[in-house]
JSON list of C-alpha atoms in Angstrom, two decimals:
[
{"chain": "A", "resi": 435, "resn": "UNK", "atom": "CA", "xyz": [-43.99, 63.27, 73.04]},
{"chain": "A", "resi": 436, "resn": "UNK", "atom": "CA", "xyz": [-44.99, 62.30, 70.19]},
{"chain": "A", "resi": 437, "resn": "UNK", "atom": "CA", "xyz": [-42.14, 60.22, 68.17]},
{"chain": "A", "resi": 438, "resn": "UNK", "atom": "CA", "xyz": [-41.42, 60.91, 64.11]},
{"chain": "A", "resi": 439, "resn": "UNK", "atom": "CA", "xyz": [-44.46, 59.23, 62.21]},
{"chain": "A", "resi": 440, "resn": "UNK", "atom": "CA", "xyz": [-44.70, 58.44, 58.59]},
{"chain": "A", "resi": 441, "resn": "UNK", "atom": "CA", "xyz": [-47.83, 57.60, 56.33]},
{"chain": "A", "resi": 442, "resn": "UNK", "atom": "CA", "xyz": [-48.86, 55.63, 54.96]},
{"chain": "A", "resi": 443, "resn": "UNK", "atom": "CA", "xyz": [-47.05, 52.81, 56.37]},
{"chain": "A", "resi": 444, "resn": "UNK", "atom": "CA", "xyz": [-47.17, 50.43, 53.10]},
{"chain": "A", "resi": 445, "resn": "UNK", "atom": "CA", "xyz": [-48.24, 51.46, 49.68]},
{"chain": "A", "resi": 446, "resn": "UNK", "atom": "CA", "xyz": [-48.67, 49.34, 46.53]},
{"chain": "A", "resi": 447, "resn": "UNK", "atom": "CA", "xyz": [-48.84, 50.88, 43.46]},
{"chain": "A", "resi": 448, "resn": "UNK", "atom": "CA", "xyz": [-48.23, 50.15, 39.24]},
{"chain": "A", "resi": 449, "resn": "UNK", "atom": "CA", "xyz": [-45.55, 50.96, 37.63]},
{"chain": "A", "resi": 450, "resn": "UNK", "atom": "CA", "xyz": [-46.76, 54.65, 35.57]},
{"chain": "A", "resi": 451, "resn": "UNK", "atom": "CA", "xyz": [-48.86, 56.39, 39.09]},
{"chain": "A", "resi": 452, "resn": "UNK", "atom": "CA", "xyz": [-48.14, 59.05, 41.92]},
{"chain": "A", "resi": 453, "resn": "UNK", "atom": "CA", "xyz": [-47.18, 58.60, 45.54]},
{"chain": "A", "resi": 454, "resn": "UNK", "atom": "CA", "xyz": [-46.55, 60.53, 48.05]},
{"chain": "A", "resi": 455, "resn": "UNK", "atom": "CA", "xyz": [-45.40, 59.65, 51.12]},
{"chain": "A", "resi": 456, "resn": "UNK", "atom": "CA", "xyz": [-45.56, 62.00, 54.38]},
{"chain": "A", "resi": 457, "resn": "UNK", "atom": "CA", "xyz": [-42.83, 62.78, 57.73]},
{"chain": "A", "resi": 458, "resn": "UNK", "atom": "CA", "xyz": [-44.68, 64.38, 60.30]},
{"chain": "A", "resi": 459, "resn": "UNK", "atom": "CA", "xyz": [-41.26, 64.46, 62.50]},
{"chain": "A", "resi": 460, "resn": "UNK", "atom": "CA", "xyz": [-40.90, 65.39, 66.15]},
{"chain": "A", "resi": 461, "resn": "UNK", "atom": "CA", "xyz": [-42.50, 69.33, 66.90]},
{"chain": "A", "resi": 462, "resn": "UNK", "atom": "CA", "xyz": [-39.63, 71.83, 67.52]},
{"chain": "A", "resi": 463, "resn": "UNK", "atom": "CA", "xyz": [-37.43, 69.54, 65.23]},
{"chain": "A", "resi": 464, "resn": "UNK", "atom": "CA", "xyz": [-36.15, 72.40, 61.81]},
{"chain": "A", "resi": 465, "resn": "UNK", "atom": "CA", "xyz": [-33.96, 69.46, 60.53]},
{"chain": "A", "resi": 466, "resn": "UNK", "atom": "CA", "xyz": [-35.88, 66.57, 58.61]},
{"chain": "A", "resi": 467, "resn": "UNK", "atom": "CA", "xyz": [-34.06, 63.74, 56.63]},
{"chain": "A", "resi": 468, "resn": "UNK", "atom": "CA", "xyz": [-35.11, 61.53, 54.20]},
{"chain": "A", "resi": 469, "resn": "UNK", "atom": "CA", "xyz": [-33.68, 57.84, 53.32]},
{"chain": "A", "resi": 470, "resn": "UNK", "atom": "CA", "xyz": [-34.45, 54.88, 51.79]},
{"chain": "A", "resi": 471, "resn": "UNK", "atom": "CA", "xyz": [-33.39, 51.06, 51.73]},
{"chain": "A", "resi": 472, "resn": "UNK", "atom": "CA", "xyz": [-33.90, 49.42, 48.60]},
{"chain": "A", "resi": 473, "resn": "UNK", "atom": "CA", "xyz": [-33.89, 45.38, 48.31]},
{"chain": "A", "resi": 474, "resn": "UNK", "atom": "CA", "xyz": [-32.35, 44.06, 51.51]},
{"chain": "A", "resi": 475, "resn": "UNK", "atom": "CA", "xyz": [-29.61, 46.91, 51.25]},
{"chain": "A", "resi": 476, "resn": "UNK", "atom": "CA", "xyz": [-28.15, 49.86, 52.86]},
{"chain": "A", "resi": 477, "resn": "UNK", "atom": "CA", "xyz": [-30.18, 52.61, 53.71]},
{"chain": "A", "resi": 478, "resn": "UNK", "atom": "CA", "xyz": [-29.54, 55.81, 51.27]},
{"chain": "A", "resi": 479, "resn": "UNK", "atom": "CA", "xyz": [-29.45, 59.47, 52.32]},
{"chain": "A", "resi": 480, "resn": "UNK", "atom": "CA", "xyz": [-32.22, 61.17, 49.99]},
{"chain": "A", "resi": 481, "resn": "UNK", "atom": "CA", "xyz": [-32.59, 64.40, 51.28]},
{"chain": "A", "resi": 482, "resn": "UNK", "atom": "CA", "xyz": [-32.47, 66.90, 53.95]},
{"chain": "A", "resi": 483, "resn": "UNK", "atom": "CA", "xyz": [-33.92, 70.16, 54.92]},
{"chain": "A", "resi": 484, "resn": "UNK", "atom": "CA", "xyz": [-33.60, 73.06, 57.43]},
{"chain": "A", "resi": 485, "resn": "UNK", "atom": "CA", "xyz": [-36.32, 74.36, 58.03]},
{"chain": "A", "resi": 486, "resn": "UNK", "atom": "CA", "xyz": [-38.75, 75.10, 54.80]},
{"chain": "A", "resi": 487, "resn": "UNK", "atom": "CA", "xyz": [-35.28, 74.87, 53.20]},
{"chain": "A", "resi": 488, "resn": "UNK", "atom": "CA", "xyz": [-33.49, 72.01, 50.92]},
{"chain": "A", "resi": 489, "resn": "UNK", "atom": "CA", "xyz": [-30.01, 71.52, 52.78]},
{"chain": "A", "resi": 490, "resn": "UNK", "atom": "CA", "xyz": [-28.61, 68.97, 50.40]},
{"chain": "A", "resi": 491, "resn": "UNK", "atom": "CA", "xyz": [-30.69, 66.66, 48.16]},
{"chain": "A", "resi": 492, "resn": "UNK", "atom": "CA", "xyz": [-27.35, 65.62, 46.44]},
{"chain": "A", "resi": 493, "resn": "UNK", "atom": "CA", "xyz": [-29.86, 61.78, 47.14]},
{"chain": "A", "resi": 494, "resn": "UNK", "atom": "CA", "xyz": [-31.93, 61.73, 45.18]},
{"chain": "A", "resi": 495, "resn": "UNK", "atom": "CA", "xyz": [-32.20, 59.60, 42.77]},
{"chain": "A", "resi": 496, "resn": "UNK", "atom": "CA", "xyz": [-33.46, 61.99, 39.33]},
{"chain": "A", "resi": 497, "resn": "UNK", "atom": "CA", "xyz": [-36.42, 63.99, 38.96]},
{"chain": "A", "resi": 498, "resn": "UNK", "atom": "CA", "xyz": [-39.26, 62.04, 39.57]},
{"chain": "A", "resi": 499, "resn": "UNK", "atom": "CA", "xyz": [-38.50, 62.03, 43.10]},
{"chain": "A", "resi": 500, "resn": "UNK", "atom": "CA", "xyz": [-40.04, 65.79, 44.50]},
{"chain": "A", "resi": 501, "resn": "UNK", "atom": "CA", "xyz": [-39.18, 66.94, 48.64]},
{"chain": "A", "resi": 502, "resn": "UNK", "atom": "CA", "xyz": [-41.46, 69.26, 50.09]},
{"chain": "A", "resi": 503, "resn": "UNK", "atom": "CA", "xyz": [-41.85, 70.68, 53.18]},
{"chain": "A", "resi": 504, "resn": "UNK", "atom": "CA", "xyz": [-44.11, 73.53, 53.73]},
{"chain": "A", "resi": 505, "resn": "UNK", "atom": "CA", "xyz": [-44.05, 76.10, 56.44]},
{"chain": "A", "resi": 506, "resn": "UNK", "atom": "CA", "xyz": [-41.23, 73.47, 57.88]},
{"chain": "A", "resi": 507, "resn": "UNK", "atom": "CA", "xyz": [-43.49, 71.33, 59.50]},
{"chain": "A", "resi": 508, "resn": "UNK", "atom": "CA", "xyz": [-44.19, 68.19, 57.98]},
{"chain": "A", "resi": 509, "resn": "UNK", "atom": "CA", "xyz": [-42.65, 66.88, 54.65]},
{"chain": "A", "resi": 510, "resn": "UNK", "atom": "CA", "xyz": [-43.81, 65.15, 51.95]},
{"chain": "A", "resi": 511, "resn": "UNK", "atom": "CA", "xyz": [-42.27, 62.73, 49.19]},
{"chain": "A", "resi": 512, "resn": "UNK", "atom": "CA", "xyz": [-43.48, 62.54, 45.66]},
{"chain": "A", "resi": 513, "resn": "UNK", "atom": "CA", "xyz": [-42.85, 60.43, 42.85]},
{"chain": "A", "resi": 514, "resn": "UNK", "atom": "CA", "xyz": [-44.21, 60.91, 39.74]},
{"chain": "A", "resi": 515, "resn": "UNK", "atom": "CA", "xyz": [-44.40, 58.63, 37.54]},
{"chain": "A", "resi": 516, "resn": "UNK", "atom": "CA", "xyz": [-43.16, 55.44, 39.43]},
{"chain": "A", "resi": 517, "resn": "UNK", "atom": "CA", "xyz": [-40.73, 52.54, 39.34]},
{"chain": "A", "resi": 518, "resn": "UNK", "atom": "CA", "xyz": [-40.38, 49.09, 39.84]},
{"chain": "A", "resi": 519, "resn": "UNK", "atom": "CA", "xyz": [-36.67, 50.21, 41.31]},
{"chain": "A", "resi": 520, "resn": "UNK", "atom": "CA", "xyz": [-38.29, 52.44, 43.42]},
{"chain": "A", "resi": 521, "resn": "UNK", "atom": "CA", "xyz": [-39.79, 50.14, 45.61]},
{"chain": "A", "resi": 522, "resn": "UNK", "atom": "CA", "xyz": [-38.02, 50.27, 48.81]},
{"chain": "A", "resi": 523, "resn": "UNK", "atom": "CA", "xyz": [-38.92, 51.21, 52.31]},
{"chain": "A", "resi": 524, "resn": "UNK", "atom": "CA", "xyz": [-38.64, 55.29, 53.07]},
{"chain": "A", "resi": 525, "resn": "UNK", "atom": "CA", "xyz": [-37.91, 56.69, 56.51]},
{"chain": "A", "resi": 526, "resn": "UNK", "atom": "CA", "xyz": [-38.15, 59.72, 57.73]},
{"chain": "A", "resi": 527, "resn": "UNK", "atom": "CA", "xyz": [-36.26, 61.10, 60.11]},
{"chain": "A", "resi": 528, "resn": "UNK", "atom": "CA", "xyz": [-35.41, 64.81, 62.09]},
{"chain": "A", "resi": 529, "resn": "UNK", "atom": "CA", "xyz": [-33.50, 66.10, 64.90]},
{"chain": "A", "resi": 530, "resn": "UNK", "atom": "CA", "xyz": [-33.08, 69.39, 66.49]},
{"chain": "A", "resi": 531, "resn": "UNK", "atom": "CA", "xyz": [-30.97, 72.42, 65.66]},
{"chain": "A", "resi": 532, "resn": "UNK", "atom": "CA", "xyz": [-26.92, 72.18, 65.89]},
{"chain": "A", "resi": 533, "resn": "UNK", "atom": "CA", "xyz": [-25.60, 69.14, 63.67]},
{"chain": "A", "resi": 534, "resn": "UNK", "atom": "CA", "xyz": [-24.51, 67.06, 65.58]},
{"chain": "A", "resi": 535, "resn": "UNK", "atom": "CA", "xyz": [-27.96, 66.15, 67.56]},
{"chain": "A", "resi": 536, "resn": "UNK", "atom": "CA", "xyz": [-29.67, 62.77, 67.18]},
{"chain": "A", "resi": 537, "resn": "UNK", "atom": "CA", "xyz": [-31.45, 61.17, 64.23]},
{"chain": "A", "resi": 538, "resn": "UNK", "atom": "CA", "xyz": [-34.82, 60.84, 65.59]},
{"chain": "A", "resi": 539, "resn": "UNK", "atom": "CA", "xyz": [-36.04, 57.87, 63.24]},
{"chain": "A", "resi": 540, "resn": "UNK", "atom": "CA", "xyz": [-40.07, 57.31, 61.47]},
{"chain": "A", "resi": 541, "resn": "UNK", "atom": "CA", "xyz": [-41.25, 53.90, 61.83]},
{"chain": "A", "resi": 542, "resn": "UNK", "atom": "CA", "xyz": [-40.84, 54.27, 57.67]},
{"chain": "A", "resi": 543, "resn": "UNK", "atom": "CA", "xyz": [-43.58, 53.61, 54.41]},
{"chain": "A", "resi": 544, "resn": "UNK", "atom": "CA", "xyz": [-42.93, 50.62, 52.53]},
{"chain": "A", "resi": 545, "resn": "UNK", "atom": "CA", "xyz": [-43.30, 50.71, 48.98]},
{"chain": "A", "resi": 546, "resn": "UNK", "atom": "CA", "xyz": [-44.14, 48.04, 46.36]},
{"chain": "A", "resi": 547, "resn": "UNK", "atom": "CA", "xyz": [-44.58, 49.67, 42.58]},
{"chain": "A", "resi": 548, "resn": "UNK", "atom": "CA", "xyz": [-45.58, 46.10, 40.73]},
{"chain": "B", "resi": 651, "resn": "UNK", "atom": "CA", "xyz": [-16.69, 58.51, 49.03]},
{"chain": "B", "resi": 652, "resn": "UNK", "atom": "CA", "xyz": [-17.27, 57.52, 53.12]},
{"chain": "B", "resi": 653, "resn": "UNK", "atom": "CA", "xyz": [-18.46, 53.83, 52.99]},
{"chain": "B", "resi": 654, "resn": "UNK", "atom": "CA", "xyz": [-19.59, 51.28, 55.89]},
{"chain": "B", "resi": 655, "resn": "UNK", "atom": "CA", "xyz": [-19.24, 47.41, 55.47]},
{"chain": "B", "resi": 656, "resn": "UNK", "atom": "CA", "xyz": [-21.04, 44.97, 57.87]},
{"chain": "B", "resi": 657, "resn": "UNK", "atom": "CA", "xyz": [-20.85, 41.74, 57.98]},
{"chain": "B", "resi": 658, "resn": "UNK", "atom": "CA", "xyz": [-24.45, 39.77, 56.35]},
{"chain": "B", "resi": 659, "resn": "UNK", "atom": "CA", "xyz": [-27.32, 38.64, 58.04]},
{"chain": "B", "resi": 660, "resn": "UNK", "atom": "CA", "xyz": [-28.81, 36.65, 59.19]},
{"chain": "B", "resi": 661, "resn": "UNK", "atom": "CA", "xyz": [-27.20, 35.43, 62.11]},
{"chain": "B", "resi": 662, "resn": "UNK", "atom": "CA", "xyz": [-28.75, 32.87, 63.95]},
{"chain": "B", "resi": 663, "resn": "UNK", "atom": "CA", "xyz": [-27.78, 32.48, 68.14]},
{"chain": "B", "resi": 664, "resn": "UNK", "atom": "CA", "xyz": [-29.30, 30.90, 70.68]},
{"chain": "B", "resi": 665, "resn": "UNK", "atom": "CA", "xyz": [-30.36, 32.66, 73.91]},
{"chain": "B", "resi": 666, "resn": "UNK", "atom": "CA", "xyz": [-27.19, 33.79, 76.04]},
{"chain": "B", "resi": 667, "resn": "UNK", "atom": "CA", "xyz": [-24.67, 33.24, 73.29]},
{"chain": "B", "resi": 668, "resn": "UNK", "atom": "CA", "xyz": [-22.19, 35.62, 72.71]},
{"chain": "B", "resi": 669, "resn": "UNK", "atom": "CA", "xyz": [-22.63, 38.16, 69.70]},
{"chain": "B", "resi": 670, "resn": "UNK", "atom": "CA", "xyz": [-20.16, 39.77, 67.42]},
{"chain": "B", "resi": 671, "resn": "UNK", "atom": "CA", "xyz": [-21.18, 42.14, 64.56]},
{"chain": "B", "resi": 672, "resn": "UNK", "atom": "CA", "xyz": [-18.27, 43.25, 62.06]},
{"chain": "B", "resi": 673, "resn": "UNK", "atom": "CA", "xyz": [-18.31, 46.82, 60.87]},
{"chain": "B", "resi": 674, "resn": "UNK", "atom": "CA", "xyz": [-15.90, 48.70, 59.16]},
{"chain": "B", "resi": 675, "resn": "UNK", "atom": "CA", "xyz": [-15.92, 51.95, 57.68]},
{"chain": "B", "resi": 676, "resn": "UNK", "atom": "CA", "xyz": [-14.00, 54.37, 55.04]},
{"chain": "B", "resi": 677, "resn": "UNK", "atom": "CA", "xyz": [-13.92, 57.85, 55.93]},
{"chain": "B", "resi": 678, "resn": "UNK", "atom": "CA", "xyz": [-11.65, 60.65, 55.00]},
{"chain": "B", "resi": 679, "resn": "UNK", "atom": "CA", "xyz": [-12.02, 62.42, 58.17]},
{"chain": "B", "resi": 680, "resn": "UNK", "atom": "CA", "xyz": [-12.78, 61.55, 61.88]},
{"chain": "B", "resi": 681, "resn": "UNK", "atom": "CA", "xyz": [-16.61, 60.69, 61.20]},
{"chain": "B", "resi": 682, "resn": "UNK", "atom": "CA", "xyz": [-18.81, 59.81, 64.65]},
{"chain": "B", "resi": 683, "resn": "UNK", "atom": "CA", "xyz": [-19.91, 55.73, 64.47]},
{"chain": "B", "resi": 684, "resn": "UNK", "atom": "CA", "xyz": [-23.59, 54.74, 65.93]},
{"chain": "B", "resi": 685, "resn": "UNK", "atom": "CA", "xyz": [-25.20, 51.49, 65.36]},
{"chain": "B", "resi": 686, "resn": "UNK", "atom": "CA", "xyz": [-29.20, 51.43, 65.22]},
{"chain": "B", "resi": 687, "resn": "UNK", "atom": "CA", "xyz": [-31.64, 48.79, 66.09]},
{"chain": "B", "resi": 688, "resn": "UNK", "atom": "CA", "xyz": [-34.58, 47.93, 64.30]},
{"chain": "B", "resi": 689, "resn": "UNK", "atom": "CA", "xyz": [-37.10, 45.34, 65.49]},
{"chain": "B", "resi": 690, "resn": "UNK", "atom": "CA", "xyz": [-39.62, 44.44, 63.58]},
{"chain": "B", "resi": 691, "resn": "UNK", "atom": "CA", "xyz": [-42.46, 46.78, 63.25]},
{"chain": "B", "resi": 692, "resn": "UNK", "atom": "CA", "xyz": [-40.59, 49.39, 64.27]},
{"chain": "B", "resi": 693, "resn": "UNK", "atom": "CA", "xyz": [-38.27, 52.67, 63.07]},
{"chain": "B", "resi": 694, "resn": "UNK", "atom": "CA", "xyz": [-34.77, 52.51, 63.33]},
{"chain": "B", "resi": 695, "resn": "UNK", "atom": "CA", "xyz": [-33.80, 53.31, 67.15]},
{"chain": "B", "resi": 696, "resn": "UNK", "atom": "CA", "xyz": [-30.53, 54.93, 68.41]},
{"chain": "B", "resi": 697, "resn": "UNK", "atom": "CA", "xyz": [-28.87, 52.16, 70.11]},
{"chain": "B", "resi": 698, "resn": "UNK", "atom": "CA", "xyz": [-24.96, 53.57, 71.14]},
{"chain": "B", "resi": 699, "resn": "UNK", "atom": "CA", "xyz": [-22.31, 55.96, 69.35]},
{"chain": "B", "resi": 700, "resn": "UNK", "atom": "CA", "xyz": [-18.84, 57.16, 69.31]},
{"chain": "B", "resi": 701, "resn": "UNK", "atom": "CA", "xyz": [-17.12, 60.74, 68.24]},
{"chain": "B", "resi": 702, "resn": "UNK", "atom": "CA", "xyz": [-13.49, 59.68, 68.49]},
{"chain": "B", "resi": 703, "resn": "UNK", "atom": "CA", "xyz": [-11.25, 56.81, 67.77]},
{"chain": "B", "resi": 704, "resn": "UNK", "atom": "CA", "xyz": [-11.18, 54.77, 71.62]},
{"chain": "B", "resi": 705, "resn": "UNK", "atom": "CA", "xyz": [-14.33, 55.82, 72.55]},
{"chain": "B", "resi": 706, "resn": "UNK", "atom": "CA", "xyz": [-16.66, 53.29, 73.94]},
{"chain": "B", "resi": 707, "resn": "UNK", "atom": "CA", "xyz": [-20.40, 53.25, 73.26]},
{"chain": "B", "resi": 708, "resn": "UNK", "atom": "CA", "xyz": [-22.29, 50.84, 75.40]},
{"chain": "B", "resi": 709, "resn": "UNK", "atom": "CA", "xyz": [-26.60, 50.54, 76.09]},
{"chain": "B", "resi": 710, "resn": "UNK", "atom": "CA", "xyz": [-28.75, 47.77, 77.19]},
{"chain": "B", "resi": 711, "resn": "UNK", "atom": "CA", "xyz": [-26.14, 44.90, 77.26]},
{"chain": "B", "resi": 712, "resn": "UNK", "atom": "CA", "xyz": [-24.76, 46.30, 73.68]},
{"chain": "B", "resi": 713, "resn": "UNK", "atom": "CA", "xyz": [-20.73, 47.79, 73.80]},
{"chain": "B", "resi": 714, "resn": "UNK", "atom": "CA", "xyz": [-18.81, 48.27, 70.51]},
{"chain": "B", "resi": 715, "resn": "UNK", "atom": "CA", "xyz": [-15.55, 50.53, 70.41]},
{"chain": "B", "resi": 716, "resn": "UNK", "atom": "CA", "xyz": [-13.82, 53.01, 68.00]},
{"chain": "B", "resi": 717, "resn": "UNK", "atom": "CA", "xyz": [-11.22, 51.66, 66.78]},
{"chain": "B", "resi": 718, "resn": "UNK", "atom": "CA", "xyz": [-9.63, 54.04, 63.74]},
{"chain": "B", "resi": 719, "resn": "UNK", "atom": "CA", "xyz": [-6.60, 52.13, 63.23]},
{"chain": "B", "resi": 720, "resn": "UNK", "atom": "CA", "xyz": [-8.91, 49.23, 61.89]},
{"chain": "B", "resi": 721, "resn": "UNK", "atom": "CA", "xyz": [-11.63, 51.51, 60.96]},
{"chain": "B", "resi": 722, "resn": "UNK", "atom": "CA", "xyz": [-13.92, 49.15, 62.78]},
{"chain": "B", "resi": 723, "resn": "UNK", "atom": "CA", "xyz": [-17.20, 49.59, 65.12]},
{"chain": "B", "resi": 724, "resn": "UNK", "atom": "CA", "xyz": [-17.79, 45.50, 66.26]},
{"chain": "B", "resi": 725, "resn": "UNK", "atom": "CA", "xyz": [-20.94, 45.42, 68.12]},
{"chain": "B", "resi": 726, "resn": "UNK", "atom": "CA", "xyz": [-20.53, 43.20, 70.92]},
{"chain": "B", "resi": 727, "resn": "UNK", "atom": "CA", "xyz": [-22.83, 41.14, 73.22]},
{"chain": "B", "resi": 728, "resn": "UNK", "atom": "CA", "xyz": [-21.98, 38.95, 75.91]},
{"chain": "B", "resi": 729, "resn": "UNK", "atom": "CA", "xyz": [-25.12, 37.02, 76.37]},
{"chain": "B", "resi": 730, "resn": "UNK", "atom": "CA", "xyz": [-28.01, 37.49, 73.50]},
{"chain": "B", "resi": 731, "resn": "UNK", "atom": "CA", "xyz": [-31.91, 37.55, 74.67]},
{"chain": "B", "resi": 732, "resn": "UNK", "atom": "CA", "xyz": [-34.48, 36.72, 72.38]},
{"chain": "B", "resi": 733, "resn": "UNK", "atom": "CA", "xyz": [-35.92, 40.49, 72.90]},
{"chain": "B", "resi": 734, "resn": "UNK", "atom": "CA", "xyz": [-32.68, 41.26, 70.82]},
{"chain": "B", "resi": 735, "resn": "UNK", "atom": "CA", "xyz": [-34.50, 39.65, 67.80]},
{"chain": "B", "resi": 736, "resn": "UNK", "atom": "CA", "xyz": [-33.79, 42.60, 65.58]},
{"chain": "B", "resi": 737, "resn": "UNK", "atom": "CA", "xyz": [-31.88, 44.15, 62.83]},
{"chain": "B", "resi": 738, "resn": "UNK", "atom": "CA", "xyz": [-28.89, 45.57, 63.13]},
{"chain": "B", "resi": 739, "resn": "UNK", "atom": "CA", "xyz": [-27.25, 49.23, 61.34]},
{"chain": "B", "resi": 740, "resn": "UNK", "atom": "CA", "xyz": [-23.48, 50.26, 61.74]},
{"chain": "B", "resi": 741, "resn": "UNK", "atom": "CA", "xyz": [-23.58, 54.20, 60.62]},
{"chain": "B", "resi": 742, "resn": "UNK", "atom": "CA", "xyz": [-21.07, 56.64, 60.54]},
{"chain": "B", "resi": 743, "resn": "UNK", "atom": "CA", "xyz": [-21.64, 60.45, 60.39]},
{"chain": "B", "resi": 744, "resn": "UNK", "atom": "CA", "xyz": [-20.08, 62.82, 57.60]},
{"chain": "B", "resi": 745, "resn": "UNK", "atom": "CA", "xyz": [-19.53, 66.30, 58.33]},
{"chain": "B", "resi": 746, "resn": "UNK", "atom": "CA", "xyz": [-20.73, 67.31, 55.43]},
{"chain": "B", "resi": 747, "resn": "UNK", "atom": "CA", "xyz": [-21.91, 71.38, 55.47]},
{"chain": "B", "resi": 748, "resn": "UNK", "atom": "CA", "xyz": [-22.06, 70.50, 59.16]},
{"chain": "B", "resi": 749, "resn": "UNK", "atom": "CA", "xyz": [-24.93, 68.39, 59.29]},
{"chain": "B", "resi": 750, "resn": "UNK", "atom": "CA", "xyz": [-24.65, 64.78, 60.09]},
{"chain": "B", "resi": 751, "resn": "UNK", "atom": "CA", "xyz": [-26.16, 63.07, 57.12]},
{"chain": "B", "resi": 752, "resn": "UNK", "atom": "CA", "xyz": [-25.82, 59.66, 57.84]},
{"chain": "B", "resi": 753, "resn": "UNK", "atom": "CA", "xyz": [-24.52, 56.82, 56.14]},
{"chain": "B", "resi": 754, "resn": "UNK", "atom": "CA", "xyz": [-25.63, 53.06, 56.49]},
{"chain": "B", "resi": 755, "resn": "UNK", "atom": "CA", "xyz": [-23.88, 49.86, 55.90]},
{"chain": "B", "resi": 756, "resn": "UNK", "atom": "CA", "xyz": [-26.70, 47.48, 54.75]},
{"chain": "B", "resi": 757, "resn": "UNK", "atom": "CA", "xyz": [-27.30, 45.82, 57.94]},
{"chain": "B", "resi": 758, "resn": "UNK", "atom": "CA", "xyz": [-27.50, 42.33, 59.21]},
{"chain": "B", "resi": 759, "resn": "UNK", "atom": "CA", "xyz": [-30.44, 40.95, 61.02]},
{"chain": "B", "resi": 760, "resn": "UNK", "atom": "CA", "xyz": [-29.81, 38.86, 64.49]},
{"chain": "B", "resi": 761, "resn": "UNK", "atom": "CA", "xyz": [-32.29, 35.89, 65.57]},
{"chain": "B", "resi": 762, "resn": "UNK", "atom": "CA", "xyz": [-31.73, 34.84, 68.34]},
{"chain": "B", "resi": 763, "resn": "UNK", "atom": "CA", "xyz": [-33.89, 31.37, 69.61]},
{"chain": "B", "resi": 764, "resn": "UNK", "atom": "CA", "xyz": [-34.82, 29.86, 72.92]}
]
């Protein structure tokens, strides 16, 4: 069974540009989470989808970030326009139905904003 | 709000040394506690977990005991190997609306030398 995949693995963009990160969860997992680790600090929760619906987006830093999960399958996280402080590693995780189940993480996307 | 504090790294050890990585938490309820590990170039993997006070999680020679009285979940291993070199994250699950959003510490990098 394929794990959680993320694309791209690395992205380098200039301040003011737009970047879209993609996450493909494990097939059949209804729960999808986005997290971010900035500059070696703690990994912080961004938002949580259940199927195509946003269950909790309390961690989204501001309205420059837009997450979607069309059809309840893969998810995208768009940053527009990117700022320097958006640099970090963005992780995606998925879990099966039932809130207590283990979250499986992808390898992350390293975003560098210059 | 809930939070996790873990010892700063990097931790550098010789092979077969004893490892302790301290982790303490603050939570209003009764969270589940986790240790995740990130090996170079890979995503986060669940290493072990404990869901209630006095539970001991163990895996791959690593152990951690859920101590409610000291709000701690320290990670230990009796004899580390070079292959244990990785970043270790302590985390708790915050039962928000029934879904297990994870709250992480800042991570501790472990380097084991032959």
